[in-house]
Tab-separated table of C-alpha atoms and ligand atoms in Angstrom:
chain	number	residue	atom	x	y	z
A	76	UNK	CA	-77.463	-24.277	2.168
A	77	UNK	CA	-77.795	-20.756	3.702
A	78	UNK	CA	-80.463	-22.201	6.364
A	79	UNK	CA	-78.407	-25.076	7.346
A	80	UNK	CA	-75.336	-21.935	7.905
A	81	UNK	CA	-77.392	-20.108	10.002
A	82	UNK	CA	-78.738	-22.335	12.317
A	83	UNK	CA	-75.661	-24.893	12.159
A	84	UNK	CA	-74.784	-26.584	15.343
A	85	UNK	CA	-78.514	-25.831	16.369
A	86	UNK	CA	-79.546	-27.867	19.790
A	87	UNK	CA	-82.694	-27.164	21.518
A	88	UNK	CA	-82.394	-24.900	24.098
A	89	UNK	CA	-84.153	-21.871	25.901
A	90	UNK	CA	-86.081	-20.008	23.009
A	91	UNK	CA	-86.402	-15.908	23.330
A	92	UNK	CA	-89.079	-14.933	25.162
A	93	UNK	CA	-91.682	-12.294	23.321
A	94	UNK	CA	-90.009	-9.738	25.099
A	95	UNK	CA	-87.039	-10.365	23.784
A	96	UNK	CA	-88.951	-10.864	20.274
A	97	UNK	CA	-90.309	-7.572	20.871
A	98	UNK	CA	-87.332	-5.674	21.439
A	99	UNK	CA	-85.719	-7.433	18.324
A	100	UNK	CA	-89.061	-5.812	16.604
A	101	UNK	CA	-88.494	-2.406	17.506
A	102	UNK	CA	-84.752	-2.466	17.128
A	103	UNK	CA	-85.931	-3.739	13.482
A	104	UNK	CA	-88.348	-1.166	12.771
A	105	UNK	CA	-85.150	1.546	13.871
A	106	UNK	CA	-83.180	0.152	11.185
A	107	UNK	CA	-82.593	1.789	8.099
A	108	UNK	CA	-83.530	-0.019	5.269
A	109	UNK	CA	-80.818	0.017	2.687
A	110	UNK	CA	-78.972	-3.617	2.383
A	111	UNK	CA	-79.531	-5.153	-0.912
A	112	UNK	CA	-79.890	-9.030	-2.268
A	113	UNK	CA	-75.919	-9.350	-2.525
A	114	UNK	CA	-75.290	-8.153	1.298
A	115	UNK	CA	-77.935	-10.663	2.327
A	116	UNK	CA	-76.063	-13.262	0.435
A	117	UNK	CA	-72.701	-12.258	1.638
A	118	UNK	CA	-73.905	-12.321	5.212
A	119	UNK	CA	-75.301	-15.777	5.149
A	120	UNK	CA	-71.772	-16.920	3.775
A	121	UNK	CA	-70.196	-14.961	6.749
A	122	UNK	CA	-72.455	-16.873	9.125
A	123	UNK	CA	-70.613	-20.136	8.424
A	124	UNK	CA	-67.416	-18.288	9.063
A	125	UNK	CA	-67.820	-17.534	12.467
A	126	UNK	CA	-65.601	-19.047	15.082
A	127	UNK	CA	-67.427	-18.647	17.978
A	128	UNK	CA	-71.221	-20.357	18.528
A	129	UNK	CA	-73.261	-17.413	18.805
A	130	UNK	CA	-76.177	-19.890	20.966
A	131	UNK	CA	-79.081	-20.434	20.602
A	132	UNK	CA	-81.220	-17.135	21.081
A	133	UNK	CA	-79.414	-15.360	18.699
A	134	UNK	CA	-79.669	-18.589	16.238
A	135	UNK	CA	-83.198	-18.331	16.239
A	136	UNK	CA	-82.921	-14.588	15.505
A	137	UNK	CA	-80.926	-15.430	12.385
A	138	UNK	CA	-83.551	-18.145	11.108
A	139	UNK	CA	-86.629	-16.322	11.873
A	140	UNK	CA	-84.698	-13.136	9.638
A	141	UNK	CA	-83.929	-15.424	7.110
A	142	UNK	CA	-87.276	-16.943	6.754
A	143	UNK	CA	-89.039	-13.565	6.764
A	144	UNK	CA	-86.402	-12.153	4.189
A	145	UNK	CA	-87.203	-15.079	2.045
A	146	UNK	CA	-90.667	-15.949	2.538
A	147	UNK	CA	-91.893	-13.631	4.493
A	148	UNK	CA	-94.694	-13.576	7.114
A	149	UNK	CA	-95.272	-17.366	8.620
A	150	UNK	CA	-97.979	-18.906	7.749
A	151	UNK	CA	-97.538	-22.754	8.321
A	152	UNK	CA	-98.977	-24.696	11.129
A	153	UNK	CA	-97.113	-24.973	14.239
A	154	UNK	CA	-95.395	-27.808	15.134
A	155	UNK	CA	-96.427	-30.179	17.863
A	156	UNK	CA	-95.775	-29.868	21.418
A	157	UNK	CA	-92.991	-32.602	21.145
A	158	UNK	CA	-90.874	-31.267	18.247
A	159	UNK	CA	-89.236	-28.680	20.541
A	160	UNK	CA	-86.696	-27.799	17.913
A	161	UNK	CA	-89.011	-26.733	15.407
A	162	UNK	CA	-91.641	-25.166	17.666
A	163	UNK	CA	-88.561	-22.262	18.862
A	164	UNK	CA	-88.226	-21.880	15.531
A	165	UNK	CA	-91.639	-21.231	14.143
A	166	UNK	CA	-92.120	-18.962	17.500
A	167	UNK	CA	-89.162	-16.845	15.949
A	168	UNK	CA	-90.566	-16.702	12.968
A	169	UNK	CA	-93.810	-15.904	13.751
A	170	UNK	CA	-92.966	-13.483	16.211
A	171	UNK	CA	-91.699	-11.265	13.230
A	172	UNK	CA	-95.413	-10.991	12.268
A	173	UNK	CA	-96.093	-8.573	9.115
A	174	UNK	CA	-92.410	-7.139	9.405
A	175	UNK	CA	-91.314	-5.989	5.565
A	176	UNK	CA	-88.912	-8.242	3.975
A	177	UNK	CA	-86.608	-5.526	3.532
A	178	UNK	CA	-86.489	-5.040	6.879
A	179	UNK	CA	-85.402	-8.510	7.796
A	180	UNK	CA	-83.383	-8.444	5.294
A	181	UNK	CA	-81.386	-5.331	6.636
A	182	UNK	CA	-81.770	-6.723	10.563
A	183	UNK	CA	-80.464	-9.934	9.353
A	184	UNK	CA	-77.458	-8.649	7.816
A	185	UNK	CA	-76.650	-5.653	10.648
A	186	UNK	CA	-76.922	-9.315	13.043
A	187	UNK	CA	-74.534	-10.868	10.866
A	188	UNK	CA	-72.489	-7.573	11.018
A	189	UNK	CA	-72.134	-7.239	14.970
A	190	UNK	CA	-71.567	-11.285	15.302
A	191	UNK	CA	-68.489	-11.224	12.830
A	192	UNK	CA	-66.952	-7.920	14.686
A	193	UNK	CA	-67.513	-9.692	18.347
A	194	UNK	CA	-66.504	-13.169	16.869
A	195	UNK	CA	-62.637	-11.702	15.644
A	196	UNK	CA	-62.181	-9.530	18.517
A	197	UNK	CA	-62.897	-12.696	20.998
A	198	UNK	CA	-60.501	-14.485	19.291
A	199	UNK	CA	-57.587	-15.645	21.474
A	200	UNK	CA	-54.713	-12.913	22.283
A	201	UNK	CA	-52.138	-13.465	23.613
A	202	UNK	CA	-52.223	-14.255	27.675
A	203	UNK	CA	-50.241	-10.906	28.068
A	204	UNK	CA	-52.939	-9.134	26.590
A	205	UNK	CA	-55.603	-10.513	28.463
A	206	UNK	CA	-54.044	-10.361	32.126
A	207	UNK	CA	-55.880	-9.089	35.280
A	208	UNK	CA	-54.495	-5.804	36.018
A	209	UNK	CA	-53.367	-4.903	39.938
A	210	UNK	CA	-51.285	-8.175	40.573
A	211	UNK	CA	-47.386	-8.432	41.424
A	212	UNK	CA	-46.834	-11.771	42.346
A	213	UNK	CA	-49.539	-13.363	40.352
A	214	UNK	CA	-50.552	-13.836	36.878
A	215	UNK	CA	-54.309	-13.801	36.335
A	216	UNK	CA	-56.429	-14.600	33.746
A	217	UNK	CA	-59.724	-15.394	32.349
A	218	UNK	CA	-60.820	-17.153	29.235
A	219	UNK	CA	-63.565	-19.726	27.973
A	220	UNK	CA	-65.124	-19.230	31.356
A	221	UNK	CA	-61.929	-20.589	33.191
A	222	UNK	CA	-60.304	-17.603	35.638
A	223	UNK	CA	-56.494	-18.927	35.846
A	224	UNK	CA	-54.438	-17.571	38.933
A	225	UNK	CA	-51.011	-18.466	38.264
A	226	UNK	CA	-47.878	-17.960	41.018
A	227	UNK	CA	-45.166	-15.769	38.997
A	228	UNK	CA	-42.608	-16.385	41.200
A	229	UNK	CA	-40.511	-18.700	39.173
A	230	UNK	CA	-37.077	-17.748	40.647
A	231	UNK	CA	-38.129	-18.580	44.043
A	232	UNK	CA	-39.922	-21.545	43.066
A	233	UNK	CA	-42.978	-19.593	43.658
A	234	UNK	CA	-42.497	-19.421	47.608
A	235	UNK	CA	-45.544	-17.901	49.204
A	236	UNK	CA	-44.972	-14.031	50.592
A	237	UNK	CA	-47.155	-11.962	52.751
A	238	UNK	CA	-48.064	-10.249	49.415
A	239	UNK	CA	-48.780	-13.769	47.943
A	240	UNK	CA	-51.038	-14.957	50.370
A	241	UNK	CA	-53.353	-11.555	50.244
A	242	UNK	CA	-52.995	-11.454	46.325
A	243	UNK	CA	-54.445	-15.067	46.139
A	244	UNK	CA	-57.181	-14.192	48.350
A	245	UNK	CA	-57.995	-10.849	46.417
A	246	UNK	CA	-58.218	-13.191	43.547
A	247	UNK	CA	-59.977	-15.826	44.519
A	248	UNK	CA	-62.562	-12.659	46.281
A	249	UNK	CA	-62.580	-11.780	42.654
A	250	UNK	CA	-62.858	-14.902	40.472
A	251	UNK	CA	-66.382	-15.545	42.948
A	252	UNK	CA	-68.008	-12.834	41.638
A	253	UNK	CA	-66.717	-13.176	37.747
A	254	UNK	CA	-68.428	-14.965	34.905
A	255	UNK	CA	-66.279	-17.412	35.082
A	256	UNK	CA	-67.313	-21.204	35.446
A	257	UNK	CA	-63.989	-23.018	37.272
A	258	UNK	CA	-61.017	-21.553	38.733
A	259	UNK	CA	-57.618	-22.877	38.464
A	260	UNK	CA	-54.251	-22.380	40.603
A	261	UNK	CA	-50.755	-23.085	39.299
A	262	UNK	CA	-47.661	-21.792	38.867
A	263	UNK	CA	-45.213	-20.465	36.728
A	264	UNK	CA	-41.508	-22.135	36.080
A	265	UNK	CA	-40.508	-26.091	37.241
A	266	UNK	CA	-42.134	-25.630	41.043
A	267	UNK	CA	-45.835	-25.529	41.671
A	268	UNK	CA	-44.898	-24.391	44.803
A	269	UNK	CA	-42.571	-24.131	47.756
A	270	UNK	CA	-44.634	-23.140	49.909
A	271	UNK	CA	-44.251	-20.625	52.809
A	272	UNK	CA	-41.773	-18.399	52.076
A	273	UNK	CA	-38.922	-19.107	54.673
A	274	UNK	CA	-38.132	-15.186	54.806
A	275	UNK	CA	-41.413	-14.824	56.303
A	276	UNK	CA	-40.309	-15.965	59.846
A	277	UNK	CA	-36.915	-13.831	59.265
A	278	UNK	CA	-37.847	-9.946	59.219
A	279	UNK	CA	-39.176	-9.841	62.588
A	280	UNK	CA	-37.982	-7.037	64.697
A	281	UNK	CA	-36.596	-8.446	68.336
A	282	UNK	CA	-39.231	-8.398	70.551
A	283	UNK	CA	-42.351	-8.432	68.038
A	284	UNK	CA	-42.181	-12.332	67.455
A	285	UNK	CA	-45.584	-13.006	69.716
A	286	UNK	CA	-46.915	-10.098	67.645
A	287	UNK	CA	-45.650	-11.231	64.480
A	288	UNK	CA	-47.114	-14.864	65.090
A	289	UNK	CA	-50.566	-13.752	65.869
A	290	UNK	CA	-50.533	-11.407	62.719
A	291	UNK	CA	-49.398	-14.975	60.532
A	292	UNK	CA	-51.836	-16.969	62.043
A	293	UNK	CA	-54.524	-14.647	61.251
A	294	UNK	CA	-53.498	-14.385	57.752
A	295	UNK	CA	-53.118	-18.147	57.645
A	296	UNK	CA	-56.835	-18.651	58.828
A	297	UNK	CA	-57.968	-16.251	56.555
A	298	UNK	CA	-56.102	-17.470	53.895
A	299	UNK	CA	-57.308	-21.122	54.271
A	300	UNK	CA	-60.671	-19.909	54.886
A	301	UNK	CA	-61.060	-18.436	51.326
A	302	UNK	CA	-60.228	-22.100	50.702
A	303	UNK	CA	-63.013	-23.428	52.102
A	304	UNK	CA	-65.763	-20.791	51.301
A	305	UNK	CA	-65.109	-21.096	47.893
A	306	UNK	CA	-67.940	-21.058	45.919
A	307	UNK	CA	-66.855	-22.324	42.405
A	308	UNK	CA	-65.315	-25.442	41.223
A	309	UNK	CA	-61.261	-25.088	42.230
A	310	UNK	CA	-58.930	-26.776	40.233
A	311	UNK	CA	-55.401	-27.526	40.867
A	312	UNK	CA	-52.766	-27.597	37.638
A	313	UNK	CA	-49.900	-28.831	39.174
A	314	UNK	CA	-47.260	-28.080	37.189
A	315	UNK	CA	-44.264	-29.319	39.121
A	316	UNK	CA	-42.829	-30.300	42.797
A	317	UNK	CA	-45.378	-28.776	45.402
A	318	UNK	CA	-44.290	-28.145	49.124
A	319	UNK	CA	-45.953	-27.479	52.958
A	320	UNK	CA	-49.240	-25.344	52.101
A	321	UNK	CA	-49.426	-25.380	48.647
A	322	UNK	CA	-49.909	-29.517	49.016
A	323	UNK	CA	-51.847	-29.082	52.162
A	324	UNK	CA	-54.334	-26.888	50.807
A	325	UNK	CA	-55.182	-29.534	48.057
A	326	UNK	CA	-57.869	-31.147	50.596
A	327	UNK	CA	-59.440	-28.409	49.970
A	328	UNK	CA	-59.579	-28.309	45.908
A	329	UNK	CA	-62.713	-30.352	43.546
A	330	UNK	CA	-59.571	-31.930	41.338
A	331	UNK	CA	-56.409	-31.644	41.326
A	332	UNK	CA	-53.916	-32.827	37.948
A	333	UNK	CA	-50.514	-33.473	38.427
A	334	UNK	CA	-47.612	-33.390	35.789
A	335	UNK	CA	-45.597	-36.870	36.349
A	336	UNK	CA	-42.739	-34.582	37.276
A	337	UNK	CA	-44.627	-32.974	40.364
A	338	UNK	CA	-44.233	-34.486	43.904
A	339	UNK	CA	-45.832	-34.172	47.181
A	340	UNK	CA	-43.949	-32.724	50.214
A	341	UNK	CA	-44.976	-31.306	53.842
A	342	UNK	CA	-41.857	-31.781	55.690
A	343	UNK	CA	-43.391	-29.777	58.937
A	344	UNK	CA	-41.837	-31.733	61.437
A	345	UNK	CA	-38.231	-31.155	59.748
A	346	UNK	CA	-39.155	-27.672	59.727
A	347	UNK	CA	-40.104	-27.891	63.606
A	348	UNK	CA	-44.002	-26.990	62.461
A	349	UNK	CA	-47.419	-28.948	62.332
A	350	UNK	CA	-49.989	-29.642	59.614
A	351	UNK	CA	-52.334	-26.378	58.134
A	352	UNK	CA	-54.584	-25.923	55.096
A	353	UNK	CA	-57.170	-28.174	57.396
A	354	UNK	CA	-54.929	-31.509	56.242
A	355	UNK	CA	-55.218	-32.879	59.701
A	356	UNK	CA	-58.858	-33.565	58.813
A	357	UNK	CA	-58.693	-33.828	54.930
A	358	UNK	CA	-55.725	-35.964	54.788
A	359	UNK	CA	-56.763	-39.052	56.498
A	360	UNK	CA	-60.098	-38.294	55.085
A	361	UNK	CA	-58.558	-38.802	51.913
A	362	UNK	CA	-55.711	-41.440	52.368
A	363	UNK	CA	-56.370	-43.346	55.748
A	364	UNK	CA	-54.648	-42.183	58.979
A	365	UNK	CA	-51.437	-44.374	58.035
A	366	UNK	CA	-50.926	-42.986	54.774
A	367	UNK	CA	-51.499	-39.664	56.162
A	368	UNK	CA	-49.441	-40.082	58.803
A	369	UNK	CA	-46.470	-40.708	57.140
A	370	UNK	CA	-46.800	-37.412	55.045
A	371	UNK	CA	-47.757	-35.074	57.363
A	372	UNK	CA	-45.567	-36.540	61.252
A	373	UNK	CA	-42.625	-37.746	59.198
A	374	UNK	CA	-42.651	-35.902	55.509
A	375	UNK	CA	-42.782	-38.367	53.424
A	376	UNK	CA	-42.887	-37.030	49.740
A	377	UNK	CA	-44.727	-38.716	47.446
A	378	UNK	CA	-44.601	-39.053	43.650
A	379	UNK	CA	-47.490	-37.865	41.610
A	380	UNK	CA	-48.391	-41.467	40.997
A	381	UNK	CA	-48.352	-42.059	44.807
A	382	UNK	CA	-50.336	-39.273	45.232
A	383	UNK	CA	-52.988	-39.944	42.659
A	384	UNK	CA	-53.214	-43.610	44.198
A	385	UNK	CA	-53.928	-42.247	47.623
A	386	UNK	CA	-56.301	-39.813	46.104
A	387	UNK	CA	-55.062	-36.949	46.790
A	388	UNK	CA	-54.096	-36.078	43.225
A	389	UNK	CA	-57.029	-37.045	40.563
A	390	UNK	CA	-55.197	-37.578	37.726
A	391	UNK	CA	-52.047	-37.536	36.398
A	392	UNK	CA	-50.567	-36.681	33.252
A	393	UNK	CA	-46.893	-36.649	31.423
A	394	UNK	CA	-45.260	-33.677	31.782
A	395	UNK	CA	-44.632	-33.301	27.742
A	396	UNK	CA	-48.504	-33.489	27.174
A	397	UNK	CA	-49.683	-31.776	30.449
A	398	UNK	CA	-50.432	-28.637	29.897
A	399	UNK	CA	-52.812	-29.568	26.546
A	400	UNK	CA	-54.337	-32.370	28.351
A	401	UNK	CA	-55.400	-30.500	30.598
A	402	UNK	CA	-56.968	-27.511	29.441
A	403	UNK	CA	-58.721	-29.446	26.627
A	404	UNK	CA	-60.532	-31.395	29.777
A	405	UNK	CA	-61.070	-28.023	31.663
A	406	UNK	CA	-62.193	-26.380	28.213
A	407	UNK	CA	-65.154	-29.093	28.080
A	408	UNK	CA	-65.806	-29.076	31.501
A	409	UNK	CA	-66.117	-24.779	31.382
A	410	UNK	CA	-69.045	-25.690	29.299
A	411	UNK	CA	-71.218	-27.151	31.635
A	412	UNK	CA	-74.117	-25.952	32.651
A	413	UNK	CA	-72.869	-23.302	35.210
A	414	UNK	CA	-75.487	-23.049	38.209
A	415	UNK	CA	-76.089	-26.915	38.479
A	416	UNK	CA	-71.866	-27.183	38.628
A	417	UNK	CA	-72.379	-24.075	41.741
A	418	UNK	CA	-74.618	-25.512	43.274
A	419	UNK	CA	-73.174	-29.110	43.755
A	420	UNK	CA	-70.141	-28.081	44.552
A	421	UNK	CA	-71.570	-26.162	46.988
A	422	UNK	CA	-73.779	-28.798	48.548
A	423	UNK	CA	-70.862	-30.840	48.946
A	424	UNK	CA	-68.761	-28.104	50.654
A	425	UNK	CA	-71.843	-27.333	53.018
A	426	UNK	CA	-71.891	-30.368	55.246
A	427	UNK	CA	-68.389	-30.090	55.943
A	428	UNK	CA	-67.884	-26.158	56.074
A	429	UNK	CA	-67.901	-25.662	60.004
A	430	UNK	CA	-65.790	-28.434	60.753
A	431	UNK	CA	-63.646	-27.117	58.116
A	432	UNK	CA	-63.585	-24.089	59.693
A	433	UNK	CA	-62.930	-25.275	63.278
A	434	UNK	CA	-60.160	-27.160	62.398
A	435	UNK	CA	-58.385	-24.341	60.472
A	436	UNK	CA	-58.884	-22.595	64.045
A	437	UNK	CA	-57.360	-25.304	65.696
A	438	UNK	CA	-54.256	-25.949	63.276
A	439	UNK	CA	-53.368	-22.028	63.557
A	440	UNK	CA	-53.639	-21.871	67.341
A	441	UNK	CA	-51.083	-24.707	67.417
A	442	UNK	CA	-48.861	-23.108	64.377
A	443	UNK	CA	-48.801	-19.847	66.235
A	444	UNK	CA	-47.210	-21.602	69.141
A	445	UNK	CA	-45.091	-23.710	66.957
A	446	UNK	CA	-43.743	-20.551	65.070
A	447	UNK	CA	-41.988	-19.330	68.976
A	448	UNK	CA	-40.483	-22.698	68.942
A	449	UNK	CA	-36.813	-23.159	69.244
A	450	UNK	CA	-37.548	-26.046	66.292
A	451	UNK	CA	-38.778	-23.885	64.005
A	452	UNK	CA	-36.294	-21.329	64.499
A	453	UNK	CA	-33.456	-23.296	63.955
A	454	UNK	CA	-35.048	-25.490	61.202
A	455	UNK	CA	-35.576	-21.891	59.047
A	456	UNK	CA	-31.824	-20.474	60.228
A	457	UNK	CA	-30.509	-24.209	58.977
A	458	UNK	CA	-32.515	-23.487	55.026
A	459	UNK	CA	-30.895	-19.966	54.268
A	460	UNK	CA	-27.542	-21.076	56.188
A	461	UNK	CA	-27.119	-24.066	53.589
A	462	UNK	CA	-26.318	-26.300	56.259
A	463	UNK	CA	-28.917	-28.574	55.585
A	464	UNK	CA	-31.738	-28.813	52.482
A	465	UNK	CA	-34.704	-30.480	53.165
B	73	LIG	C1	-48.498	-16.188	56.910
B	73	LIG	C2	-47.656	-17.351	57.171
B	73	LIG	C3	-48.289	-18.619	56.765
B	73	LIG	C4	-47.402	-19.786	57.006
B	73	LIG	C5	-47.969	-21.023	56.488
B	73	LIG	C6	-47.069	-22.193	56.725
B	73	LIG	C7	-46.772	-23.016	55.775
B	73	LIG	C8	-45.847	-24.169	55.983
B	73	LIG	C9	-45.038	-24.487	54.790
B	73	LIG	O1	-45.335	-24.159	53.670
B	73	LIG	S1	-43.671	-25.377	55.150
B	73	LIG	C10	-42.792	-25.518	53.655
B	73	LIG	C11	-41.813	-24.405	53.509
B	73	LIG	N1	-40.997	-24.661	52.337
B	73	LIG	C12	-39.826	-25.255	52.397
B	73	LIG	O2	-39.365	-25.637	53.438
B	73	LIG	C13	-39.082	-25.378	51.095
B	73	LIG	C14	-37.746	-24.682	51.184
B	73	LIG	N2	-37.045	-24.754	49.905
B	73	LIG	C15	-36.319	-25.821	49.528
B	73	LIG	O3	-36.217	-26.790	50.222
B	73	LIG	C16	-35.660	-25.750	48.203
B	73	LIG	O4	-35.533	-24.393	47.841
B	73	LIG	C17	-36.449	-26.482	47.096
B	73	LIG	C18	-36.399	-27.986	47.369
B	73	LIG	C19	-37.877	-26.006	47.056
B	73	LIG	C20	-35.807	-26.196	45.726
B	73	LIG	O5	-34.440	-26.530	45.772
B	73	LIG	P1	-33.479	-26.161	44.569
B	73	LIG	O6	-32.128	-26.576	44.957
B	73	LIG	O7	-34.027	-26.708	43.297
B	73	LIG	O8	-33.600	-24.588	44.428
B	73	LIG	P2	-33.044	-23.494	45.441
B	73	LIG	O9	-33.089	-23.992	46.831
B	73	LIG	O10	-31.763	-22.969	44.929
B	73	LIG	O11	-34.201	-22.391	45.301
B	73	LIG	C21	-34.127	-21.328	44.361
B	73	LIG	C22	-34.322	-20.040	45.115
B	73	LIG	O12	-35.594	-20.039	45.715
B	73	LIG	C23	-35.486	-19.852	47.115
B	73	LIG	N3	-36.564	-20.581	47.784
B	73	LIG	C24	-37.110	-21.727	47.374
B	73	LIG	N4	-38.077	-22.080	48.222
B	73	LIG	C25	-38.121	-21.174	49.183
B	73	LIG	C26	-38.938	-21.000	50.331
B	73	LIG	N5	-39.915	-21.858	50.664
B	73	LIG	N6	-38.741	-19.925	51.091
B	73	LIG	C27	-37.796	-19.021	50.786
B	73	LIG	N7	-36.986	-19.125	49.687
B	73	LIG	C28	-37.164	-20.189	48.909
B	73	LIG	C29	-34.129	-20.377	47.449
B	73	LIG	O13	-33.668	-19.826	48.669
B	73	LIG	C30	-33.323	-19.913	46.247
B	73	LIG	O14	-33.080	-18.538	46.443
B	73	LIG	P3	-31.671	-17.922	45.996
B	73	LIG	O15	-31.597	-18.107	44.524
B	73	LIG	O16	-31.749	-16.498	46.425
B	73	LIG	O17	-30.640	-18.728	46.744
């Protein structure tokens, strides 16, 4: 039936307010009034073919049209207070008042018109197409209300630059203020992520290490600090192995999913370094000071499973199913209602922002030290020598 196609997948929901009824009114009485019978028809079959739910407003534009066009004016009783459904839809129709049949009739199917040319353009393109201009490193994009930064790195198993590090935060800056609902990180190729990018501690000029140090820590705490003021639900999709910051900023995600091929490594002390990304505090938060312990003072890596038992990881999924798993899950969860997602998220972050914060301060005073060290030095000479892989 042409009713049940234009108000199919009906819920109750916000009805439009009589401004809104008004405005549909005058952009009515604007309309010229030339579609006949057969364009009505071939609009109501059109309805059923769109892909996208129009919602709920614009549903109860299409029903109150269609009643007017085929009954015209409303003149039943109103429903009771409890039978919300039908209420919004008398409202509709009754906020059409003495409006001509041929004009609802034309409305109706210049609706139908602008929902089927919207509904094929929205229709998914390729993620080429749909990429966030102004990125190098990073692949950005945004789609059912999910803004996905992914690390394009692949050949350097998406080691973090300088570039990285401000790209990610540009993003994240940006992805705050979008429409969208969650925000994921991952990465492109077989790594999640390496983490720092060794050559970062390698183009110093003699003589500018102190300055060079204080410049990364800065960056670091900044870095970390978009982390924590995050305003949205963050989501990792870890895709593969992770290493040093791109595991310890995890502490600092609402879920994280793991491939069964991804692992969990911080080898800092091999590397002559200490813990960042705030997992001093997060870590045996999450996992108990002995688990924690044994990641972060003597780099143990840790399966996905191991991880996901120790709660750092949520949930984990096998690698040849990952990837649709998960964005079918992220896909529903896009849906919900946006603010009330915000806002918890947010009052969970709250009561742990400044000591978030103070500890990021603390782990970059002792990093910047650690960077001078001798340890560190030789640790990052020893990865692009080959002598020894972690
Ligand atoms: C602003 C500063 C902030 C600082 C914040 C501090 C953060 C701390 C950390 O993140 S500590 C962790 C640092 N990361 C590492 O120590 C990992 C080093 N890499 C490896 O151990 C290995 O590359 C591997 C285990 C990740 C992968 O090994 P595999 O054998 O599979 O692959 P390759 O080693 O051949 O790697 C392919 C190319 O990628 C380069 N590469 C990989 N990771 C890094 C890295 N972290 N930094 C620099 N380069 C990296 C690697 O050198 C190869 O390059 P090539 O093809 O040119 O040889």
């Amino acid at each position: 039936m042409a009713l049940a196609g234009a108000v199919r997948c009906w819920r109750p929901g916000a009805g439009p307010s009589s401004l809104q009824m008004q405005a549909l009114s005058l952009h009515m009485s604007k309309t010229a009034m030339g579609a006949s019978q057969k364009d009505f028809e071939s609009a109501m079959n059109q309805v059923k073919l769109l892909k996208k739910d129009p919602g709920n407003e614009v549903k109860l534009k299409l029903y109150a049209l269609y009643k007017q066009t085929t009954e015209g004016p409303c003149n039943t009783p109103r429903p009771g207070v409890f039978d919300l459904i039908n209420k919004a839809k008398w409202d509709a129709w009754n906020a059409l008042g003495n409006l001509p049949k041929e004009t609802a009739r034309q409305n109706y199917v210049d609706l139908v018109s602008d929902l089927s040319s919207s509904d094929s353009s929205s229709q998914v393109k390729p993620e080429t197409d749909r990429k966030q201009p102004g990125y190098e490193t990073l692949v950005v994009t945004s789609e059912d209300s999910i803004t996905k930064i992914m690390m394009n790195r692949p050949a350097k198993k998406n080691a973090l630059t300088i570039q990285m590090y401000r790209e990610i935060m540009l993003a994240l800056e940006a992805a705050s203020k979008d429409d969208s609902t969650i925000i994921v990180l991952t990465g492109n190729g077989d790594y999640y992520s390496s983490g720092n990018d060794l050559m970062n501690f390698m183009n110093t000029p003699p003589g500018e290490m102190e300055k060079e140090a204080k410049n990364g820590a800065i960056l670091l705490r900044d870095f970390v600090g978009c982390f924590i003021d995050f305003p949205k639900p963050l989501v990792a999709v870890i895709n593969g192995p992770a290493v040093g910051i791109s595991v310890t900023i995890l502490g600092l995600f609402d879920l994280v999913y793991a491939s069964d091929r991804a692992t969990f490594h911080t080898p800092f002390t091999h590397l002559g370094q200490s813990p960042e990304g705030c997992s001093s505090y997060t870590f045996p938060k999450i996992m108990g000071q002995a688990k924690a312990a044994e990641m972060l003072m003597f780099g143990k890596k840790l399966t996905a499973r191991e991880a996901c038992a120790q709660g750092l990881v949520t949930e984990v999924f096998p690698d040849s199913t990952f990837q649709k798993e998960v964005w079918t899950r992220l896909k529903a969860y896009s849906k919900l209602p946006r603010n009330a997602l915000h806002i918890s998220k947010q009052s969970i972050r709250n009561l742990e922002k400044e000591k978030l914060h103070a500890v990021n301060a603390e782990e970059n005073s002792v990093l910047q030290e650690r960077w001078l060290s001798d340890e560190c030095m030789n640790a990052v000479m020893s990865f692009f020598s080959r002598k020894a892989k972690l």
